[in-house]
Coordinates of N, CA and C and ligand atoms in Angstrom, one line a residue:
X1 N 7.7 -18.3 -10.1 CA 8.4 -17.0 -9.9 C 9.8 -17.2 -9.3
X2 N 9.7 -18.2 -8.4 CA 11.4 -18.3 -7.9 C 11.8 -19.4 -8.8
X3 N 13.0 -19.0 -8.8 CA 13.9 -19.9 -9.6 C 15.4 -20.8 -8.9
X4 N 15.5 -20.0 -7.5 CA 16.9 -20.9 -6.8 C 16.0 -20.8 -5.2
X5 N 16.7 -22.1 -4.6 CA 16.9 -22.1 -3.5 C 18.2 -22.0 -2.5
X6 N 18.5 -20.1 -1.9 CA 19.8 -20.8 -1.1 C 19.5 -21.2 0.3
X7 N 20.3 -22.1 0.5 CA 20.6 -23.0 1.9 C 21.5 -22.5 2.7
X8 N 21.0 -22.5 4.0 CA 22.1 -22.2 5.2 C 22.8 -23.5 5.1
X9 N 23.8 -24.2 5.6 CA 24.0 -25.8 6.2 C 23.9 -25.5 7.8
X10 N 24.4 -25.1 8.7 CA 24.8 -25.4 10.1 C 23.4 -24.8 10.8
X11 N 22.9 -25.5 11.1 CA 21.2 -25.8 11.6 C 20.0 -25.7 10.9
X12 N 20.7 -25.8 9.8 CA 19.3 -25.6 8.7 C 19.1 -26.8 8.2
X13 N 20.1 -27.5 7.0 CA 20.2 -28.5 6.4 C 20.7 -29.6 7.5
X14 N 21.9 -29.1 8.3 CA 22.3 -30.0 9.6 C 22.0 -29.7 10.4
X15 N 21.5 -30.4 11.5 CA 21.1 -30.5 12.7 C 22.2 -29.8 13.4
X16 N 21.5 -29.2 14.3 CA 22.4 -28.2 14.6 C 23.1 -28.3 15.9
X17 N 23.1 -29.3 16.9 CA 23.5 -30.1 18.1 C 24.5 -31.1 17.4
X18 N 24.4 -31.3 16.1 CA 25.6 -31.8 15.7 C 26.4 -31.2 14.5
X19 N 26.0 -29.9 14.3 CA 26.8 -29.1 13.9 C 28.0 -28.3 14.8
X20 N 27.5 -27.8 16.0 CA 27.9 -27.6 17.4 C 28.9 -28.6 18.0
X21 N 30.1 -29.4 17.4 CA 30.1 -30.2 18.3 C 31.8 -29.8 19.3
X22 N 32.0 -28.9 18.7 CA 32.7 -28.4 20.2 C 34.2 -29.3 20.2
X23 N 34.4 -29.3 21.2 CA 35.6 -29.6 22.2 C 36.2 -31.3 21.4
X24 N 34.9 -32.2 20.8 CA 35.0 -32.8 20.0 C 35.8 -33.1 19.2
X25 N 35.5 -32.0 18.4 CA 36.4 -31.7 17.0 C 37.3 -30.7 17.1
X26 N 37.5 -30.3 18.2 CA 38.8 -29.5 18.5 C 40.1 -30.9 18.4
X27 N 39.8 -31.9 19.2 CA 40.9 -32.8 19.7 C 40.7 -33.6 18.3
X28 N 39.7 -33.7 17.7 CA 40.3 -34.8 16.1 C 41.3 -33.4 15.4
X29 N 40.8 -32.4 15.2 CA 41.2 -31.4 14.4 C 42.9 -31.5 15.0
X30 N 43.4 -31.5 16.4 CA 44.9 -32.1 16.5 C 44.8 -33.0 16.2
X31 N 44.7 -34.1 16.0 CA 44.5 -35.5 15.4 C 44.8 -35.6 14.3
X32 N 44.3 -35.0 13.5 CA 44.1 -34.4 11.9 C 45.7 -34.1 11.7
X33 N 46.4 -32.5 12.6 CA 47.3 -31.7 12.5 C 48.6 -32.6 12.6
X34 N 48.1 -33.9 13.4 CA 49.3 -34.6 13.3 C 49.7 -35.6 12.3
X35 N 48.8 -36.2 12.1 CA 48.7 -36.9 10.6 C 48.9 -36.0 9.5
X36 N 48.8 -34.7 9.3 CA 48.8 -33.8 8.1 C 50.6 -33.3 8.0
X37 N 51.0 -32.8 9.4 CA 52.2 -32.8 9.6 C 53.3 -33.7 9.8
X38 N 52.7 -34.9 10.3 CA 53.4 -35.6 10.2 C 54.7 -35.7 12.0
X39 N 54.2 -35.1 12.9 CA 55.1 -34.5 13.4 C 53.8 -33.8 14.7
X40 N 54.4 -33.6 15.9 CA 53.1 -33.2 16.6 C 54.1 -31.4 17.4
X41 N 53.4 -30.9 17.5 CA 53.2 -29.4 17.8 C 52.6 -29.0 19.1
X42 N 53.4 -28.1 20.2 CA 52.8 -27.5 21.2 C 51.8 -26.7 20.7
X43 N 51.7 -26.4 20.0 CA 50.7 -25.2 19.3 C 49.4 -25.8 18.4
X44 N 49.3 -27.1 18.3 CA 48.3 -27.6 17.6 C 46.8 -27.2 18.0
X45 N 47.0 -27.8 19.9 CA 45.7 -27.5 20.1 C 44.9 -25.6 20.0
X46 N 45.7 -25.0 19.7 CA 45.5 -23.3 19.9 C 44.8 -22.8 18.6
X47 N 45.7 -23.7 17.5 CA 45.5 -23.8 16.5 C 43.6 -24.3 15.8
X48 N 44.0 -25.4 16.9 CA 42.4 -25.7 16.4 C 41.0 -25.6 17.2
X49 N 41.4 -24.7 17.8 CA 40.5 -23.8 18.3 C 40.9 -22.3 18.1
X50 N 41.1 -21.9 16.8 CA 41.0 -20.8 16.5 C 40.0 -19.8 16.2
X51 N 40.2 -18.7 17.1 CA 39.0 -18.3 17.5 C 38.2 -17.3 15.9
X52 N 37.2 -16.9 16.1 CA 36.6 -16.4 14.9 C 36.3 -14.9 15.2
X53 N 37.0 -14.2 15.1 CA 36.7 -12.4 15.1 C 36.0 -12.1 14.5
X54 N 34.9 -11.7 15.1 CA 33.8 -10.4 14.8 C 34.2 -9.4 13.4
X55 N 35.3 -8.9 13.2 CA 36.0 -8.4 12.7 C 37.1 -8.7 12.3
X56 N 37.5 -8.1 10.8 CA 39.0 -8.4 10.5 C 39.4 -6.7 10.2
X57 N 40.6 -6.0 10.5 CA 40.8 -4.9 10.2 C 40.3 -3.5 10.1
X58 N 39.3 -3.9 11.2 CA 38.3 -2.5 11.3 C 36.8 -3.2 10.6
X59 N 37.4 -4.0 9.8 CA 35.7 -4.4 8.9 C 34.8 -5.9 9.0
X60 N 33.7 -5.3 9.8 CA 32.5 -6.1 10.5 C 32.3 -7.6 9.8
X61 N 32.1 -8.4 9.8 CA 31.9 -10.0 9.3 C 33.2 -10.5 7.9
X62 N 34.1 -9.6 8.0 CA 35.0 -10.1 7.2 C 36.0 -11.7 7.9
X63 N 36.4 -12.2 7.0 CA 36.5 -13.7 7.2 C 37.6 -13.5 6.7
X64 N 39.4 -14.3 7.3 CA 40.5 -14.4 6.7 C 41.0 -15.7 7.2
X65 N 40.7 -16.4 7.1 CA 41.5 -17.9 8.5 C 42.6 -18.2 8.2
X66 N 43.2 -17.6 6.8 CA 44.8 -18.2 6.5 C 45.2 -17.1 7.3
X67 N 45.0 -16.0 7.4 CA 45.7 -15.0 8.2 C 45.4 -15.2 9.6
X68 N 44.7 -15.2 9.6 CA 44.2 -15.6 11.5 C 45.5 -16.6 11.9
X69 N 45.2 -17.8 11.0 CA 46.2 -19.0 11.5 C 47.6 -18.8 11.8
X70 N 48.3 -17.7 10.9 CA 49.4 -17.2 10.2 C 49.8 -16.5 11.6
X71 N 48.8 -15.5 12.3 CA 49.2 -14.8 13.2 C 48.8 -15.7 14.3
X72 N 48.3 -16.5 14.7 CA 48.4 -17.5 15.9 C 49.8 -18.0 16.0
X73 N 50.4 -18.5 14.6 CA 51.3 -19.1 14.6 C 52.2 -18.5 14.6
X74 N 52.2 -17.0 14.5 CA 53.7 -16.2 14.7 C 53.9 -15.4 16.4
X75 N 52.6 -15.5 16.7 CA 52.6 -15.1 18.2 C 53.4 -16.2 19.0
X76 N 53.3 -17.1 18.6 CA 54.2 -18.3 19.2 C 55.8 -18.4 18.7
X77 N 56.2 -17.6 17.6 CA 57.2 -17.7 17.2 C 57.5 -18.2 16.3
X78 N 56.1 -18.6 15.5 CA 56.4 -19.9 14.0 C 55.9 -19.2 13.1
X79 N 57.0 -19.5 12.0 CA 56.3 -18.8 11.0 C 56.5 -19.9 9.6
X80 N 55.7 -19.6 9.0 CA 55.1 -20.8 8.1 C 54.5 -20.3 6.6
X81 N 55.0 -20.9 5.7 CA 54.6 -20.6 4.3 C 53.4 -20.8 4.1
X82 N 52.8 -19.8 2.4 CA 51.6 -20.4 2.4 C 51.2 -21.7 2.1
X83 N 52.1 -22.5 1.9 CA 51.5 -23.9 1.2 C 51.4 -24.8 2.7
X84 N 52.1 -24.3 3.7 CA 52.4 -24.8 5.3 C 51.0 -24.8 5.8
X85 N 50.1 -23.3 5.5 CA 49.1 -22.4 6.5 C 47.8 -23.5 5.8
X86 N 48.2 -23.8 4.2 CA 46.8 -24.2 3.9 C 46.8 -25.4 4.0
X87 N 47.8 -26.4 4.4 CA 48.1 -27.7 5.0 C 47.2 -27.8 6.2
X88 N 47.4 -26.7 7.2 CA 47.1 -26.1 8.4 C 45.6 -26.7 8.3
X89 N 45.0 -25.6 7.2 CA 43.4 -25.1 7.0 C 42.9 -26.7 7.2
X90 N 43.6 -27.3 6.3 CA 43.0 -28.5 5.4 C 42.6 -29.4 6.3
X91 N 43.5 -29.9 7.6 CA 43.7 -30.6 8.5 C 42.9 -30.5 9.4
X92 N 42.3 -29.3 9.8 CA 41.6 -28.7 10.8 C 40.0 -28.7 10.0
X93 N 39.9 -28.6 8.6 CA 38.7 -29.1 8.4 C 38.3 -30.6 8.3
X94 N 37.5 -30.6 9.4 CA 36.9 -32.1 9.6 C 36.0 -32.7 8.5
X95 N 35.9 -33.7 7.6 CA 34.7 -34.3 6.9 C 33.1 -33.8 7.5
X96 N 32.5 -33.4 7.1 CA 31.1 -33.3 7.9 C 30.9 -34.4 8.3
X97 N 30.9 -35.6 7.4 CA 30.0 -37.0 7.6 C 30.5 -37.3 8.5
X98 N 31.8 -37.4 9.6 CA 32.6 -37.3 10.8 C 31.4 -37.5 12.2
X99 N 30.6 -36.5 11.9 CA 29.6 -35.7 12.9 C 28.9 -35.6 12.7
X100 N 28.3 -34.5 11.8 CA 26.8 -33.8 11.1 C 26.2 -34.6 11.0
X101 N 24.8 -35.0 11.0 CA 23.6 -35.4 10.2 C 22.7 -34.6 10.0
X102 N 21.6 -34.5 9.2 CA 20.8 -33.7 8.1 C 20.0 -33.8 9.1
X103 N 19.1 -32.4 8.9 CA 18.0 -32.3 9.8 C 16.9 -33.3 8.7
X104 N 15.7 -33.6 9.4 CA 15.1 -34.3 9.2 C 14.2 -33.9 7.8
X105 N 14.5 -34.3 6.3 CA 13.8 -34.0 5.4 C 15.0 -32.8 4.8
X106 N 16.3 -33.0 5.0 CA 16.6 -31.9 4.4 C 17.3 -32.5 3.0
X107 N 17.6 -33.7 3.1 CA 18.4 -34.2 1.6 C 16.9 -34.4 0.8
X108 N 15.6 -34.9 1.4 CA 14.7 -34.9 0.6 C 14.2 -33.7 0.0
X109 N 14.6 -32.5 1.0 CA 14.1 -31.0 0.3 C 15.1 -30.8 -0.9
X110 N 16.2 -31.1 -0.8 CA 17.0 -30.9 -2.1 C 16.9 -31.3 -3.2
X111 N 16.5 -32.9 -2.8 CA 16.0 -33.7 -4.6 C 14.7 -33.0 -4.9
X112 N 13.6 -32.7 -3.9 CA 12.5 -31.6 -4.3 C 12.5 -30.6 -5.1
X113 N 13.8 -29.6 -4.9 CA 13.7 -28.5 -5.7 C 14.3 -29.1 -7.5
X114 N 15.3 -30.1 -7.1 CA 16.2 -30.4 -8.3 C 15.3 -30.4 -9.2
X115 N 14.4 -31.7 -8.7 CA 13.0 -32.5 -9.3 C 12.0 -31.3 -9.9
X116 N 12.2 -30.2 -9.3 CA 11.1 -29.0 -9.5 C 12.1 -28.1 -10.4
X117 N 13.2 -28.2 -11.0 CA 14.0 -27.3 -11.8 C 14.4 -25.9 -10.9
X118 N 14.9 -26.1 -10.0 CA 14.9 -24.8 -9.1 C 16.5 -25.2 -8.7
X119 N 17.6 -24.0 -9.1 CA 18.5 -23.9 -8.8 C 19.1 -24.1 -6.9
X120 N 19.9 -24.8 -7.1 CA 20.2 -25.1 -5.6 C 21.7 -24.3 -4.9
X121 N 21.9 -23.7 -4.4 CA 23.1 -22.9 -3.5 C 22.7 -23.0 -1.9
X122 N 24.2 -23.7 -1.6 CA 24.7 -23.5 -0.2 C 25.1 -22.3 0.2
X123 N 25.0 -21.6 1.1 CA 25.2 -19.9 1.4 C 26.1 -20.4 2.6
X124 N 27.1 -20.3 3.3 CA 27.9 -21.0 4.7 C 28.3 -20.4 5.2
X125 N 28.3 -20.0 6.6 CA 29.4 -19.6 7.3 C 30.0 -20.8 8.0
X126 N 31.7 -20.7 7.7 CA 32.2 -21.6 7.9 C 33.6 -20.7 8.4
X127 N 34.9 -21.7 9.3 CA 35.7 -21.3 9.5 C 36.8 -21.8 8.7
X128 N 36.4 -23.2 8.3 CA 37.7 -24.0 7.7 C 37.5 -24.6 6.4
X129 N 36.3 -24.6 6.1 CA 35.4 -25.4 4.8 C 35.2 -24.6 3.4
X130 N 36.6 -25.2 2.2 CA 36.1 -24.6 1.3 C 35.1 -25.1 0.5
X131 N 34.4 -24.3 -0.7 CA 33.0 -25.1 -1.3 C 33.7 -26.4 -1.9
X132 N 35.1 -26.5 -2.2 CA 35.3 -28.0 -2.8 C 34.9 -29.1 -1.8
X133 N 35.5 -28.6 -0.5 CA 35.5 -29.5 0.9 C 33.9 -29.9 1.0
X134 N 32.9 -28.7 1.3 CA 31.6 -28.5 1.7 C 30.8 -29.5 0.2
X135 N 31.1 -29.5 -1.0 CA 30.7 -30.4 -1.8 C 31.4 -32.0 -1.9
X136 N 32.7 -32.1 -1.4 CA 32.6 -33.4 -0.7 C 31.9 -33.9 0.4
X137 N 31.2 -33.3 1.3 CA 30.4 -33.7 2.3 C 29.4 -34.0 1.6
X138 N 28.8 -33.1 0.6 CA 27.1 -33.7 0.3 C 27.3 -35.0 -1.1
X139 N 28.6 -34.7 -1.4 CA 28.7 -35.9 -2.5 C 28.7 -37.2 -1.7
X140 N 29.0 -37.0 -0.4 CA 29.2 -38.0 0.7 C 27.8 -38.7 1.0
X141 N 27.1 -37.8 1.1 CA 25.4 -37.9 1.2 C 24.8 -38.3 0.3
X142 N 25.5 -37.9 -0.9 CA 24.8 -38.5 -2.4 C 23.8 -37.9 -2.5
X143 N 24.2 -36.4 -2.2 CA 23.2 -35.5 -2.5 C 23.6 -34.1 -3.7
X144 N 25.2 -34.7 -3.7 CA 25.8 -33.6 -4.6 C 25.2 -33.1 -6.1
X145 N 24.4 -34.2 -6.1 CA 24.0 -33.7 -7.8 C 22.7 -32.9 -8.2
X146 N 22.3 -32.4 -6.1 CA 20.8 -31.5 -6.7 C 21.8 -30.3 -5.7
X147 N 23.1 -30.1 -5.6 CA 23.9 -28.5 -5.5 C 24.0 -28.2 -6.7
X148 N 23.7 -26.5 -7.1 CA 24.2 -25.9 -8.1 C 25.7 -25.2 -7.6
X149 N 25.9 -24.7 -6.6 CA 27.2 -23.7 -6.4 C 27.2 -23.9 -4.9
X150 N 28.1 -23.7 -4.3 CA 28.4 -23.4 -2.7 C 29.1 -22.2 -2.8
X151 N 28.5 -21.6 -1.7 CA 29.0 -20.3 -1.2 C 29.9 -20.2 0.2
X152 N 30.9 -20.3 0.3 CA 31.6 -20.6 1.9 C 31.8 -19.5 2.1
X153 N 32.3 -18.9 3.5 CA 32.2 -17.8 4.0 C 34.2 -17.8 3.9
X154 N 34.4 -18.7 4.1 CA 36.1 -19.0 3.3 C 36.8 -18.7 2.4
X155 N 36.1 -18.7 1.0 CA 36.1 -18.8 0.1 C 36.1 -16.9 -0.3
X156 N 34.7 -16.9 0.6 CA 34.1 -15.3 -0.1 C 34.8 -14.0 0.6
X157 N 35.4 -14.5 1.7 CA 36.1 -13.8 2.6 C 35.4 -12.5 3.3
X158 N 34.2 -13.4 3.5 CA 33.3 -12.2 3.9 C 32.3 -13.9 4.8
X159 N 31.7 -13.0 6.0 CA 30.5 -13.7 6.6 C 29.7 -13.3 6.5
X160 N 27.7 -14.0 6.6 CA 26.5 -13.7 6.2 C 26.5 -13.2 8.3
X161 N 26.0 -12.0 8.2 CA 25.2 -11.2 7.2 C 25.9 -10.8 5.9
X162 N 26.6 -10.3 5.7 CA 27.3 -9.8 4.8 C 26.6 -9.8 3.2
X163 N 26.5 -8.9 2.8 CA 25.5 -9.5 1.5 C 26.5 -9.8 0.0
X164 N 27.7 -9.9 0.3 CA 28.4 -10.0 -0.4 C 28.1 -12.0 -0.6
X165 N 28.0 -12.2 0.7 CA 27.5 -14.1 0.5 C 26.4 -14.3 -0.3
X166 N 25.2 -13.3 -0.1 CA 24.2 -13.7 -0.8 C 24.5 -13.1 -2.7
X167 N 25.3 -12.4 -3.2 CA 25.4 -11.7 -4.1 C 26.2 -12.5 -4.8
X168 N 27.4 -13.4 -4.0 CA 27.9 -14.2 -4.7 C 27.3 -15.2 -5.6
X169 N 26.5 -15.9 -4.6 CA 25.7 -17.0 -4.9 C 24.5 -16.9 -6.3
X170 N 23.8 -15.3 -5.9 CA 23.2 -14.8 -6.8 C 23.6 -14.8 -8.5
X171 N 25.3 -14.2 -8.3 CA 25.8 -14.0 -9.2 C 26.5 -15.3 -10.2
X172 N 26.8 -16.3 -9.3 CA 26.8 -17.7 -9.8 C 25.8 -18.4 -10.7
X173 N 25.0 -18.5 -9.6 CA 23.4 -18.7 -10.7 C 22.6 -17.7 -11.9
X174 N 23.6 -16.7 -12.0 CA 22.9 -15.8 -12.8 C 21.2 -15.6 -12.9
X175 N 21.0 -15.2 -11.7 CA 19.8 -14.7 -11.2 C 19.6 -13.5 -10.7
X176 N 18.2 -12.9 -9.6 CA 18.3 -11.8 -9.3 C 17.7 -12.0 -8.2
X177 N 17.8 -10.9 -7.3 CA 17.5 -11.7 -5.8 C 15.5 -11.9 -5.8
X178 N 14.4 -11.3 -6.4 CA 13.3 -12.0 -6.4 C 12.9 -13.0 -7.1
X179 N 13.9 -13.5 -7.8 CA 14.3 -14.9 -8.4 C 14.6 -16.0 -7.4
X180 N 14.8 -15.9 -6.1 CA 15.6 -16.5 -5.3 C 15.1 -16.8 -3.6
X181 N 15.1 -17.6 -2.9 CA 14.6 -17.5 -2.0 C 15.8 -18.3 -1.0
X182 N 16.1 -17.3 0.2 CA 16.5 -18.1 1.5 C 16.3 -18.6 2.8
X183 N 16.8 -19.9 3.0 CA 16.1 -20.7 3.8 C 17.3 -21.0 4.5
X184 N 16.9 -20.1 6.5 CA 18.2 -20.4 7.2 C 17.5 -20.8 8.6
X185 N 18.1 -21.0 9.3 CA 17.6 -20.5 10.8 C 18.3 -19.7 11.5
X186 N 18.6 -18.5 11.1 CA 19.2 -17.5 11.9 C 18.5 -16.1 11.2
X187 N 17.5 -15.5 12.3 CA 16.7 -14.0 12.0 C 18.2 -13.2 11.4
X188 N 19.3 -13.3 12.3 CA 20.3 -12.1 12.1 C 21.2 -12.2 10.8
X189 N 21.9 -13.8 10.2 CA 22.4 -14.0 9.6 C 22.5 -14.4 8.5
X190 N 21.3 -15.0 8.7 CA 20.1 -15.3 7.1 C 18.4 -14.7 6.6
X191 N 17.8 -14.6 7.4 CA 16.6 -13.8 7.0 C 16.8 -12.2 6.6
X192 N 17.0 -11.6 7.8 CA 17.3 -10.0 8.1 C 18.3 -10.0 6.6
X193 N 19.6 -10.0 6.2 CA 20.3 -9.9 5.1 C 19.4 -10.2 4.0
X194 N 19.3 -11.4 3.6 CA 18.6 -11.9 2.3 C 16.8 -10.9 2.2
X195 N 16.5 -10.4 3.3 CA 15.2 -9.5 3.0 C 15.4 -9.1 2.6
X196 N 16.5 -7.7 2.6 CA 17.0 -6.3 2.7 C 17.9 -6.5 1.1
X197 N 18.2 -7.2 0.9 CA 18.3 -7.7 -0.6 C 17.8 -7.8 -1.8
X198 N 16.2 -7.9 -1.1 CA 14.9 -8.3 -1.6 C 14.8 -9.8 -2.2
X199 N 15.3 -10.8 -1.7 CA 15.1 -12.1 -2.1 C 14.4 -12.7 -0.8
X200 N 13.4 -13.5 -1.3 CA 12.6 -14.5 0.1 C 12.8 -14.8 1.1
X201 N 13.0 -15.1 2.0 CA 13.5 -15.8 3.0 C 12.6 -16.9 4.0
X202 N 12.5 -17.9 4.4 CA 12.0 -18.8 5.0 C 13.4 -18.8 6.1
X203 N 12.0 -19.0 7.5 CA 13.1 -19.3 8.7 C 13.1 -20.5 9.3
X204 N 13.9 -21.8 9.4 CA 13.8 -23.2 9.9 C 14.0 -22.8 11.3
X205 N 13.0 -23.6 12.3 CA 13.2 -22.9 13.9 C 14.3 -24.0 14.4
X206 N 15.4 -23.2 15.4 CA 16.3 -24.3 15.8 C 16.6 -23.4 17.7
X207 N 17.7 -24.2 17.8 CA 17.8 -23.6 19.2 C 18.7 -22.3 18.8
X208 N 19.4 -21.3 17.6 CA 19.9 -20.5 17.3 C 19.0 -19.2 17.7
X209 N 19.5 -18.5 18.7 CA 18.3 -17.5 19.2 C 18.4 -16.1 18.8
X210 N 19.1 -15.9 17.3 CA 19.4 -14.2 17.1 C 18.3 -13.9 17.0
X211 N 17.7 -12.3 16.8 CA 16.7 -11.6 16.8 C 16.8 -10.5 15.6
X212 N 15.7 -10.3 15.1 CA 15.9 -9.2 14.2 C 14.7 -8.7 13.9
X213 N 14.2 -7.2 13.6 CA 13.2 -6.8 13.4 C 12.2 -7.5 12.3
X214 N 13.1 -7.7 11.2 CA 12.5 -8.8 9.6 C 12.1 -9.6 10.1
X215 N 10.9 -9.9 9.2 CA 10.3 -11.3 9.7 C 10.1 -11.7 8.2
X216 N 10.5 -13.4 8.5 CA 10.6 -14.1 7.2 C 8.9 -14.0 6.2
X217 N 9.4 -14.5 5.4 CA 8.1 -14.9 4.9 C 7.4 -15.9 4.9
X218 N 7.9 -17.0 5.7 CA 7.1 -18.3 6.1 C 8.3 -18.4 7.4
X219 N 7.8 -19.4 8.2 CA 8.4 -20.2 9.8 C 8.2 -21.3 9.6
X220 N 9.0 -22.4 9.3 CA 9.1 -24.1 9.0 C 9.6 -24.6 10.7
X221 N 9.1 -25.6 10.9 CA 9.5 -26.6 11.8 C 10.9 -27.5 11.4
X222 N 10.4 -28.1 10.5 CA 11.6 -29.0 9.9 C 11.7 -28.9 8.7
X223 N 12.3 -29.5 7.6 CA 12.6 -29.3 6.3 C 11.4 -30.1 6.0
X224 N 11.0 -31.0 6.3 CA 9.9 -31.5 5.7 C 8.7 -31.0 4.9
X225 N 8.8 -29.6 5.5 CA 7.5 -28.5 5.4 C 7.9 -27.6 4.1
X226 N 9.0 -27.6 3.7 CA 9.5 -26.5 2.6 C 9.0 -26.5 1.3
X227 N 9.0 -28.2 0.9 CA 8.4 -28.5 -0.7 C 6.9 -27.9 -0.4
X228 N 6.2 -27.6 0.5 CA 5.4 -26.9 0.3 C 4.7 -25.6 0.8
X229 N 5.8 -24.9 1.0 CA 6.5 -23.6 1.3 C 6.7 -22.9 -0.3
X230 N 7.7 -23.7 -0.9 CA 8.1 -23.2 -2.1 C 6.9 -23.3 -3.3
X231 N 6.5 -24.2 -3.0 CA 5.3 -24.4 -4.2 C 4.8 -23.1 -4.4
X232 N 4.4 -22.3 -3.4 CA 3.1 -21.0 -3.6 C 4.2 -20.0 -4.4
X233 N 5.2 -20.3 -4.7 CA 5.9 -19.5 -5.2 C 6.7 -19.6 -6.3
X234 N 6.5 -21.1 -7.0 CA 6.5 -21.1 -8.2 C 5.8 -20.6 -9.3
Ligands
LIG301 MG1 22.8 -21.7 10.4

């Protein structure tokens, strides 16, 4: 009965203590800005800790980071083309393989679904990561060939909740949402949305503590548990 699986990455698929890694990858991300520019900047470090608004323009989980960057960088007095801003982006997005590792069983859950004919989508909220970028990381893993589409929150210019993330993804795979099932660990950002959609949802438990009235349709420990999660639902 289902036919796709979408994936959260950042504490679903990746461990999420090393998805988190903070202050970290703030200082490579100038690291990055200066190798990219060629040239080092009072403004780099501000830059790469660019904060993430709740809001863009009045409107709730909307996502802009070339504009975010644009307006950091003119508050300081610089202003910068677009081919400058997406130099910017590019530099500031770190390799996953850098840091991330997969939660335990999760590149195995992906050759599971492939191996089971079940469409595969990344669903992301991300700040800097387009799906080309986010599919160099799992090509990295040598897991690229059981993704069907990546959905970045970059890309869609919208964050999950937002069901425009899940509708994308939907609409990629040419599916429908009880064709589909999602598997995140966040009640607020991945379960609650993808319910109210009417597509599946599975919740991976992590230290991500949102709350939401929806309750998934299964509770996994680790990925290990999903290939047979999904099965009652083929
Ligand atoms: Mg997550």
């Amino acid at each position: 009965m289902i036919r796709a699986v979408l994936f959260d990455v950042g504490g679903t698929l990746l461990r999420e203590e090393t998805y988190l890694l903070g202050t970290t990858w703030d200082e490579r991300r100038v690291q990055r800005l200066r190798e990219a520019l060629g040239r080092d900047e009072p403004w780099f470090p501000a830059v790469a800790r660019l904060p993430e608004p709740e809001e863009h323009e009045g409107q709730a989980h909307r996502q802009e980071t070339r504009i975010w960057i644009r307006s950091l960088l003119l508050e300081r007095g610089v202003s910068a083309t677009d081919e400058e801003v997406e130099r910017i982006r590019a530099a500031c997005c770190v390799p996953s393989l850098e840091g991330e590792r997969p939660r335990d069983g999760a590149l195995e859950a992906l050759r599971w679904c492939k191996a089971r004919g079940l469409k595969v989508a990344l669903v992301t909220n991300v700040l800097w990561r387009t799906a080309a970028e986010s599919l160099a990381d799992w090509t990295a893993r040598g897991a690229a060939d059981c993704i069907d589409t990546i959905v970045t929150s970059l890309d869609a210019h919208w964050r999950k909740p937002h069901p425009a993330m899940f509708e994308l993804a939907l609409s990629e795979l040419h599916l429908t949402p009880p064709e589909a099932v999602m598997v995140g660990n966040s009640r607020a950002a991945d379960v609650a949305p993808a319910k109210a959609l009417g597509l599946r949802a599975v919740l991976i438990r992590s230290a991500e503590g949102s709350t939401s009235e929806t309750q998934p349709d299964a509770v996994i420990d680790e990925m290990t548990e999903l290939p047979a999660v999904l099965e009652r639902w083929l």
